[in-house]
Short mmCIF file of C-alpha atoms in Angstrom, two decimals:
data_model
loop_
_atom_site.label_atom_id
_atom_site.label_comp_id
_atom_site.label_asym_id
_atom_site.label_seq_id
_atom_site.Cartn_x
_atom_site.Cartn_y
_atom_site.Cartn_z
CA UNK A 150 -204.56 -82.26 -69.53
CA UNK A 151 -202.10 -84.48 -68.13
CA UNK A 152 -199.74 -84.36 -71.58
CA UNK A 153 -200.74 -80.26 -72.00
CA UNK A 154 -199.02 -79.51 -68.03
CA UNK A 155 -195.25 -80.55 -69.73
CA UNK A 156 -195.37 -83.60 -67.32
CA UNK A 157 -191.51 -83.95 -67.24
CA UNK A 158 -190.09 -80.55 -65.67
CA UNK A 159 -193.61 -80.25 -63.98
CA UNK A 160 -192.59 -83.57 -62.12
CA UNK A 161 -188.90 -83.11 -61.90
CA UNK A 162 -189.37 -79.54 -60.08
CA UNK A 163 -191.94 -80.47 -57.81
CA UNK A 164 -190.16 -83.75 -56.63
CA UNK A 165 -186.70 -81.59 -56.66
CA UNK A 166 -188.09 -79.16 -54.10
CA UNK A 167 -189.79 -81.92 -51.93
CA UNK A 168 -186.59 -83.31 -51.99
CA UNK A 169 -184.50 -80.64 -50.76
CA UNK A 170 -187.30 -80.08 -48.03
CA UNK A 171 -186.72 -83.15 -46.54
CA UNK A 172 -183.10 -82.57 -46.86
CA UNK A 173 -183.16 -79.66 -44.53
CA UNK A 174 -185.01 -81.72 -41.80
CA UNK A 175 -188.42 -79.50 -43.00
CA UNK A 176 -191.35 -80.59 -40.73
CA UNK A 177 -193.98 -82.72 -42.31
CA UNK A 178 -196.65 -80.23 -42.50
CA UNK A 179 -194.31 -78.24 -44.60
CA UNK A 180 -193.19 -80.75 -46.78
CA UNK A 181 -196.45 -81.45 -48.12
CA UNK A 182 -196.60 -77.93 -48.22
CA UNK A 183 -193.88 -77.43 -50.41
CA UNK A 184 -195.56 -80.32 -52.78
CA UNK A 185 -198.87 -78.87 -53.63
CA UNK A 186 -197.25 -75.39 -53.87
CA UNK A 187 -194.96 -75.91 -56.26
CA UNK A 188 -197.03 -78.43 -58.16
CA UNK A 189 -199.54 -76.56 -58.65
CA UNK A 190 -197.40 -73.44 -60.05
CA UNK A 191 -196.06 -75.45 -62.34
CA UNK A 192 -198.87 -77.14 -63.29
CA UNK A 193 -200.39 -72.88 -64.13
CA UNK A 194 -197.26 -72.47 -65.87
CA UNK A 195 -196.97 -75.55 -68.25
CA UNK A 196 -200.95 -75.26 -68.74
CA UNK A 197 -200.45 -71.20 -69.52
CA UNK A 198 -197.59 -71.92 -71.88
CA UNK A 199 -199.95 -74.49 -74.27
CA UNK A 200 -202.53 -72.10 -74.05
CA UNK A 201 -200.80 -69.13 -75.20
CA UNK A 202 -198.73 -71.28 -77.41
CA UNK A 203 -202.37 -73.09 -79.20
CA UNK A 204 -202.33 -70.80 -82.49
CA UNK A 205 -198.69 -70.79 -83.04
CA UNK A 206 -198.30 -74.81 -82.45
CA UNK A 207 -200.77 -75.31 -84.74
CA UNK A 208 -199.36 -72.92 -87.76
CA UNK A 209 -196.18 -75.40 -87.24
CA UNK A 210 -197.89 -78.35 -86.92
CA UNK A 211 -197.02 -79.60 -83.41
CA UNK A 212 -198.93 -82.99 -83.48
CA UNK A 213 -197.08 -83.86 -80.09
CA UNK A 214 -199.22 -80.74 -78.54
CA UNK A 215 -202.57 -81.91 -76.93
CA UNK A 216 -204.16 -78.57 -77.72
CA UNK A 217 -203.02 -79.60 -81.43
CA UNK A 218 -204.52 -83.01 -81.91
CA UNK A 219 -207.76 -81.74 -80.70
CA UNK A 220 -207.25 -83.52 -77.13
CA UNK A 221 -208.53 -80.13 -75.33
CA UNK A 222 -209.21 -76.57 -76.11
CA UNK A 223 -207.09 -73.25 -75.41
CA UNK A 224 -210.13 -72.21 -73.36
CA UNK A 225 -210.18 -75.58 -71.06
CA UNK A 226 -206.48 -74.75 -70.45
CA UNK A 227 -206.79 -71.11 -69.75
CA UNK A 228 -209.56 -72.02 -66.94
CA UNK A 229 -206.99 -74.86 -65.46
CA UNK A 230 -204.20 -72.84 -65.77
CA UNK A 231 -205.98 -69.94 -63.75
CA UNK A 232 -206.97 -72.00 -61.06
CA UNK A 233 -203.61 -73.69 -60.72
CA UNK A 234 -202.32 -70.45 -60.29
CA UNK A 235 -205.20 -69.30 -57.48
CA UNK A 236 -204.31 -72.47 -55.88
CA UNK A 237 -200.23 -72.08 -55.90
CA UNK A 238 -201.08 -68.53 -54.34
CA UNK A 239 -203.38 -70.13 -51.48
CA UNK A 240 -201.83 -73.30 -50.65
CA UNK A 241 -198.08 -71.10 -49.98
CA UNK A 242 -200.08 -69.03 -47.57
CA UNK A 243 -199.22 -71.00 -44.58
CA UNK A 244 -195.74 -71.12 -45.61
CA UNK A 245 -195.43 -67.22 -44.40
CA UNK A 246 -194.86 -63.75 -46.34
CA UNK A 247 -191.91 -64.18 -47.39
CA UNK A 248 -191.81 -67.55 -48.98
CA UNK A 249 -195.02 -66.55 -50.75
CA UNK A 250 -193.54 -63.79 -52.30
CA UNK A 251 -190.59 -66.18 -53.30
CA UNK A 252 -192.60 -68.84 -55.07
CA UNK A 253 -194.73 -66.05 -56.28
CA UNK A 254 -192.47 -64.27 -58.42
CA UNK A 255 -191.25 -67.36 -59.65
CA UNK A 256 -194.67 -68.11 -61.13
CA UNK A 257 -194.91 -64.87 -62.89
CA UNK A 258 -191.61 -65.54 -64.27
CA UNK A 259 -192.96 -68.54 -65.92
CA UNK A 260 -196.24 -66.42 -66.90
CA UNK A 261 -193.56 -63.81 -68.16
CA UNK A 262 -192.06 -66.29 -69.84
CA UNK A 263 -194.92 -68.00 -71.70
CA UNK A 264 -196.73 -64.51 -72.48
CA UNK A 265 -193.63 -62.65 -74.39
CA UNK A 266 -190.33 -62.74 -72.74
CA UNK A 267 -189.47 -65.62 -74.91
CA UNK A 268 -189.58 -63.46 -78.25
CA UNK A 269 -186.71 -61.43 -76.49
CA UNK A 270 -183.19 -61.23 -75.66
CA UNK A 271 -183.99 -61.23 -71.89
CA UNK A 272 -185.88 -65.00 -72.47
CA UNK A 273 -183.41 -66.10 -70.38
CA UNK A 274 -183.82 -63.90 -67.66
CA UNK A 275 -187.55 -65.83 -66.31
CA UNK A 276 -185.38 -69.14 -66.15
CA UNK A 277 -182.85 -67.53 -64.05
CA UNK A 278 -184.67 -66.16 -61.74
CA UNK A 279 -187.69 -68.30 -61.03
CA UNK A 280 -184.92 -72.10 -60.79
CA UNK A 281 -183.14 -69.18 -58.31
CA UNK A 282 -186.21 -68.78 -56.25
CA UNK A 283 -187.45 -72.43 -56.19
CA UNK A 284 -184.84 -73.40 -53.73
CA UNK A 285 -185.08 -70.05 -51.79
CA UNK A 286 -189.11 -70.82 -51.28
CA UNK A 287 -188.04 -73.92 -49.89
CA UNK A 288 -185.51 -72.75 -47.46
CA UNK A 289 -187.96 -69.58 -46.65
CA UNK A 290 -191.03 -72.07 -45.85
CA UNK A 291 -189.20 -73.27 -43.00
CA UNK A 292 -190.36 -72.30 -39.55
CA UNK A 293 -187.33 -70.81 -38.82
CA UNK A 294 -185.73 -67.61 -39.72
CA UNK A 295 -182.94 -69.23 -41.84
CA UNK A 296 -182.21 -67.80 -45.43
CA UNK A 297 -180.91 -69.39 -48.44
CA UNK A 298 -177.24 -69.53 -49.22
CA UNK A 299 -175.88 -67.04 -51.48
CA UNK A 300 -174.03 -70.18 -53.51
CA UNK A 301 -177.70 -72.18 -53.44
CA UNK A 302 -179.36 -69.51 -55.56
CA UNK A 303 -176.25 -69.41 -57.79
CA UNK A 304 -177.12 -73.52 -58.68
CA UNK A 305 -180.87 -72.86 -59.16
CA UNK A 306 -180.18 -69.71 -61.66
CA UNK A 307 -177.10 -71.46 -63.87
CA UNK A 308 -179.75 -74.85 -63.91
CA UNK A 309 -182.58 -72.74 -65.01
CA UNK A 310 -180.54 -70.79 -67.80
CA UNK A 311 -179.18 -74.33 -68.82
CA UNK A 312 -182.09 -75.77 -68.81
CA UNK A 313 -183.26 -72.89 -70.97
CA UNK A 314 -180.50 -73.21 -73.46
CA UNK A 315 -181.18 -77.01 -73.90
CA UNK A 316 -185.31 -77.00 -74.13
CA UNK A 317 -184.86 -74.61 -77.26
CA UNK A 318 -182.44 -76.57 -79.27
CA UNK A 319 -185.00 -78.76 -80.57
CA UNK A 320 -187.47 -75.66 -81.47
CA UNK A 321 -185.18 -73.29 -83.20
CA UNK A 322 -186.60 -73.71 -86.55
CA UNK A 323 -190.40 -73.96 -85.74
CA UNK A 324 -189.87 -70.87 -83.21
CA UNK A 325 -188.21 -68.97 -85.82
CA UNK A 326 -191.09 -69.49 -88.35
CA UNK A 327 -192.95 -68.05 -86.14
CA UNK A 328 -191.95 -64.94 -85.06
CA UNK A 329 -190.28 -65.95 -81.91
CA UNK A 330 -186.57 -64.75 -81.03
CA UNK A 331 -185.24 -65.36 -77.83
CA UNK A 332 -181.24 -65.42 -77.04
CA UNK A 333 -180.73 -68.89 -78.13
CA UNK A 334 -182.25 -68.16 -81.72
CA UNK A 335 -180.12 -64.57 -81.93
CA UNK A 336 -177.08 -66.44 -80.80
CA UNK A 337 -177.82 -70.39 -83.09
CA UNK A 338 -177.52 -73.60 -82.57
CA UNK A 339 -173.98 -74.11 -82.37
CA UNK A 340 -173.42 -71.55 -79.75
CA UNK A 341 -176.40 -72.60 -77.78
CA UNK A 342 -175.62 -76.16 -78.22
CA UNK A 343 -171.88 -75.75 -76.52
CA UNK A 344 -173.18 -73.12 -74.03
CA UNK A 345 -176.15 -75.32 -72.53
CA UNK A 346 -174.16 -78.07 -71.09
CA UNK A 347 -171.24 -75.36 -69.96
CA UNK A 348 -173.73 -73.63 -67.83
CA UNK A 349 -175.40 -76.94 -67.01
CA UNK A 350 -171.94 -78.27 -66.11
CA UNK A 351 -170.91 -74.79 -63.92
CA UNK A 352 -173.99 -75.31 -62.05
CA UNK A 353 -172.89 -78.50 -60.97
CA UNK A 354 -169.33 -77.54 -60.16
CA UNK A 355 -171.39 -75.16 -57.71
CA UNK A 356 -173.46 -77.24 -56.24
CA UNK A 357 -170.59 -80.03 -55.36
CA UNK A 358 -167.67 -77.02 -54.05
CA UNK A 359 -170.91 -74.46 -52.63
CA UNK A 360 -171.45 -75.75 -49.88
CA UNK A 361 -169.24 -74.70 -46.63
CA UNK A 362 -165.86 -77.26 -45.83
CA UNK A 363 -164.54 -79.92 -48.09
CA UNK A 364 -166.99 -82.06 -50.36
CA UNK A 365 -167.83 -85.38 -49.27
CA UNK A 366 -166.89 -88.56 -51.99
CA UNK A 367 -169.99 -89.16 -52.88
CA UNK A 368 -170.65 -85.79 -53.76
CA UNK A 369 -168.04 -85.48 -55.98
CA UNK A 370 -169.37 -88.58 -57.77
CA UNK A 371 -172.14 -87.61 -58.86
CA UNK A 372 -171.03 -84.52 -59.89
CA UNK A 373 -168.17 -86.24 -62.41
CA UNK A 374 -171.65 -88.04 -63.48
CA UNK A 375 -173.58 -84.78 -63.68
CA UNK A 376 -170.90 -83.18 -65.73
CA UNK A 377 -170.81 -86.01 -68.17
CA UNK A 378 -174.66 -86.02 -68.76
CA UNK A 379 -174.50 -82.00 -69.34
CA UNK A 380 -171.88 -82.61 -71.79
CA UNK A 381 -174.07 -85.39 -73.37
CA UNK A 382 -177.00 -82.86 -73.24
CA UNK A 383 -174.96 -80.43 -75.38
CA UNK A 384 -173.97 -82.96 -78.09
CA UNK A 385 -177.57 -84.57 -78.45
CA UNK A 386 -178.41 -81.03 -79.22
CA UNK A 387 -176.02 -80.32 -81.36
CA UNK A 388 -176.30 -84.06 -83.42
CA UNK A 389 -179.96 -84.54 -83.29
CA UNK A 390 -181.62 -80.89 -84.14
CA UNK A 391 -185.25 -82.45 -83.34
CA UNK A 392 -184.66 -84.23 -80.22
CA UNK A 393 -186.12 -83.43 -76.67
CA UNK A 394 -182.93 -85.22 -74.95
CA UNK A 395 -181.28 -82.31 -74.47
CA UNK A 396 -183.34 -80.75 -71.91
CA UNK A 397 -184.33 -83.70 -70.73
CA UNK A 398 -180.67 -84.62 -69.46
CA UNK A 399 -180.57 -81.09 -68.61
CA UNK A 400 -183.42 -82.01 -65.83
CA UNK A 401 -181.01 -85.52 -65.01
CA UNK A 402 -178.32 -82.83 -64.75
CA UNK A 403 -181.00 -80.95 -62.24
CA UNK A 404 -181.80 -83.81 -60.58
CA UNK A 405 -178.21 -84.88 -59.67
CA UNK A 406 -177.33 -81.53 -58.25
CA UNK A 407 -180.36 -82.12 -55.29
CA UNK A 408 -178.52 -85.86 -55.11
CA UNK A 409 -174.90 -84.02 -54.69
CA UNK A 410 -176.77 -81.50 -52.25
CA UNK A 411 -178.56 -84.65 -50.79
CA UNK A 412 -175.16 -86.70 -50.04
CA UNK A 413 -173.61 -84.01 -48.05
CA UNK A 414 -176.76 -83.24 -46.16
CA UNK A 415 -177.83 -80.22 -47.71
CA UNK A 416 -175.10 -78.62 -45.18
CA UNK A 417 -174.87 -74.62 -45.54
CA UNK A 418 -178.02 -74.47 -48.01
CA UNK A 419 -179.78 -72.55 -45.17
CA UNK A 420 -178.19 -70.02 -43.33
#
């Protein structure tokens, strides 16, 4: 079950939220909060997607897939991936109307996602806005009446599209075979594979020159180092058509935008 959630963006966006909680001075109560919330959406959406995903995996021959060695069934992760998603909607209860409805809608973007939008043009689109709306649940869960920055939601959506971009390199031929066609496979692998690390890269340039007054040193550090791991995302893509480094540098590249948010104190993220 553990290997069927997709442990690595599972991890890296619930620690990236509880992160930029704590950044913005969040209570306690509403840290942890933030924690179980978004872990368990993700853990409904990464369950969902090997679910829906069993009969096609195993026409390809996905050994890596749990559901494909035999490890568990589609109908154990349908019942998980259900109550993940009951418990995402319960535990962001406290957290007040509004950020419910934020983290909300990003889960059914990753339901959207998993049950068709990624056979389309728009596969994008669930990417976009659900990384968007991540950071926005976390400024909304405050007890306060402070709203996300316009330039906040801008890093979340160019991330998620990224991030998008580079997790299909490595799929392109098993996803066409198939039947599935989302934007990368209309556009190929040479487009995607020098668009993923541009939009990974513009996301960072975001994050680092967002945020109100003049970036601190160590912000603009780490984004030099972000920039340079999106660009290695994009060639690893491009070089190695089978590996999984490309997306996951694009969640390094994730990761170091909280860090760049992180060393100038989150300042302007909530307004």
């Amino acid at each position: 079950m553990v290997r069927a959630c997709h442990p690595g963006p599972t991890v890296v966006v619930t620690v990236l939220c509880t992160a930029l909680a704590l950044a913005l001075d969040a209570p306690a109560g509403t840290v942890l909060l933030v924690l179980g919330v978004v872990l368990a959406g993700q853990l409904s959406i990464g369950w969902s997607n090997d679910w829906l995903d069993a009969a096609r995996d195993q026409a390809v021959g996905r050994a890596d897939k749990p559901v494909v060695a035999g490890a568990v069934t589609p109908p154990e992760l349908r019942t998980a991936a259900l109550l993940a998603l009951g418990a995402s909607v319960l535990l962001s209860v406290p957290t007040g109307a509004a950020a419910l409805l934020a983290h909300a809608t990003a889960v059914v973007m990753g339901w959207a996602y998993n049950l068709g939008l990624k056979s389309t043009a728009a596969s994008w689109l669930p990417y976009a806005v659900a990384f968007a709306l991540f950071p926005a649940f976390v400024v909304l869960a405050r007890p306060d009446d402070a709203v996300p920055a316009g330039w906040l939601l801008a890093v979340g959506a160019l991330l998620g599209v990224g991030a998008h971009l580079a997790n299909v390199l490595p799929d392109l031929k098993d996803d066409a075979a198939t039947g599935v066609r989302g934007l990368p496979h209309r556009w190929g692998r040479r487009v995607t594979g020098v668009l993923a690390p541009a939009v990974l890269a513009a996301a960072v340039v975001v994050a680092v020159a967002g945020p109100p007054g003049p970036p601190g040193a160590a912000s603009v550090v780490v984004g030099v180092v972000a920039v340079g791991v999106a660009l290695a995302a994009g060639t690893a893509g491009l070089l190695r058509e089978r590996s999984r480094w490309p997306f996951g540098l694009a969640m390094v590249v994730a990761a170091l935008c909280v860090v760049a948010l992180l060393a100038g104190g989150a300042r302007g993220a909530a307004v």
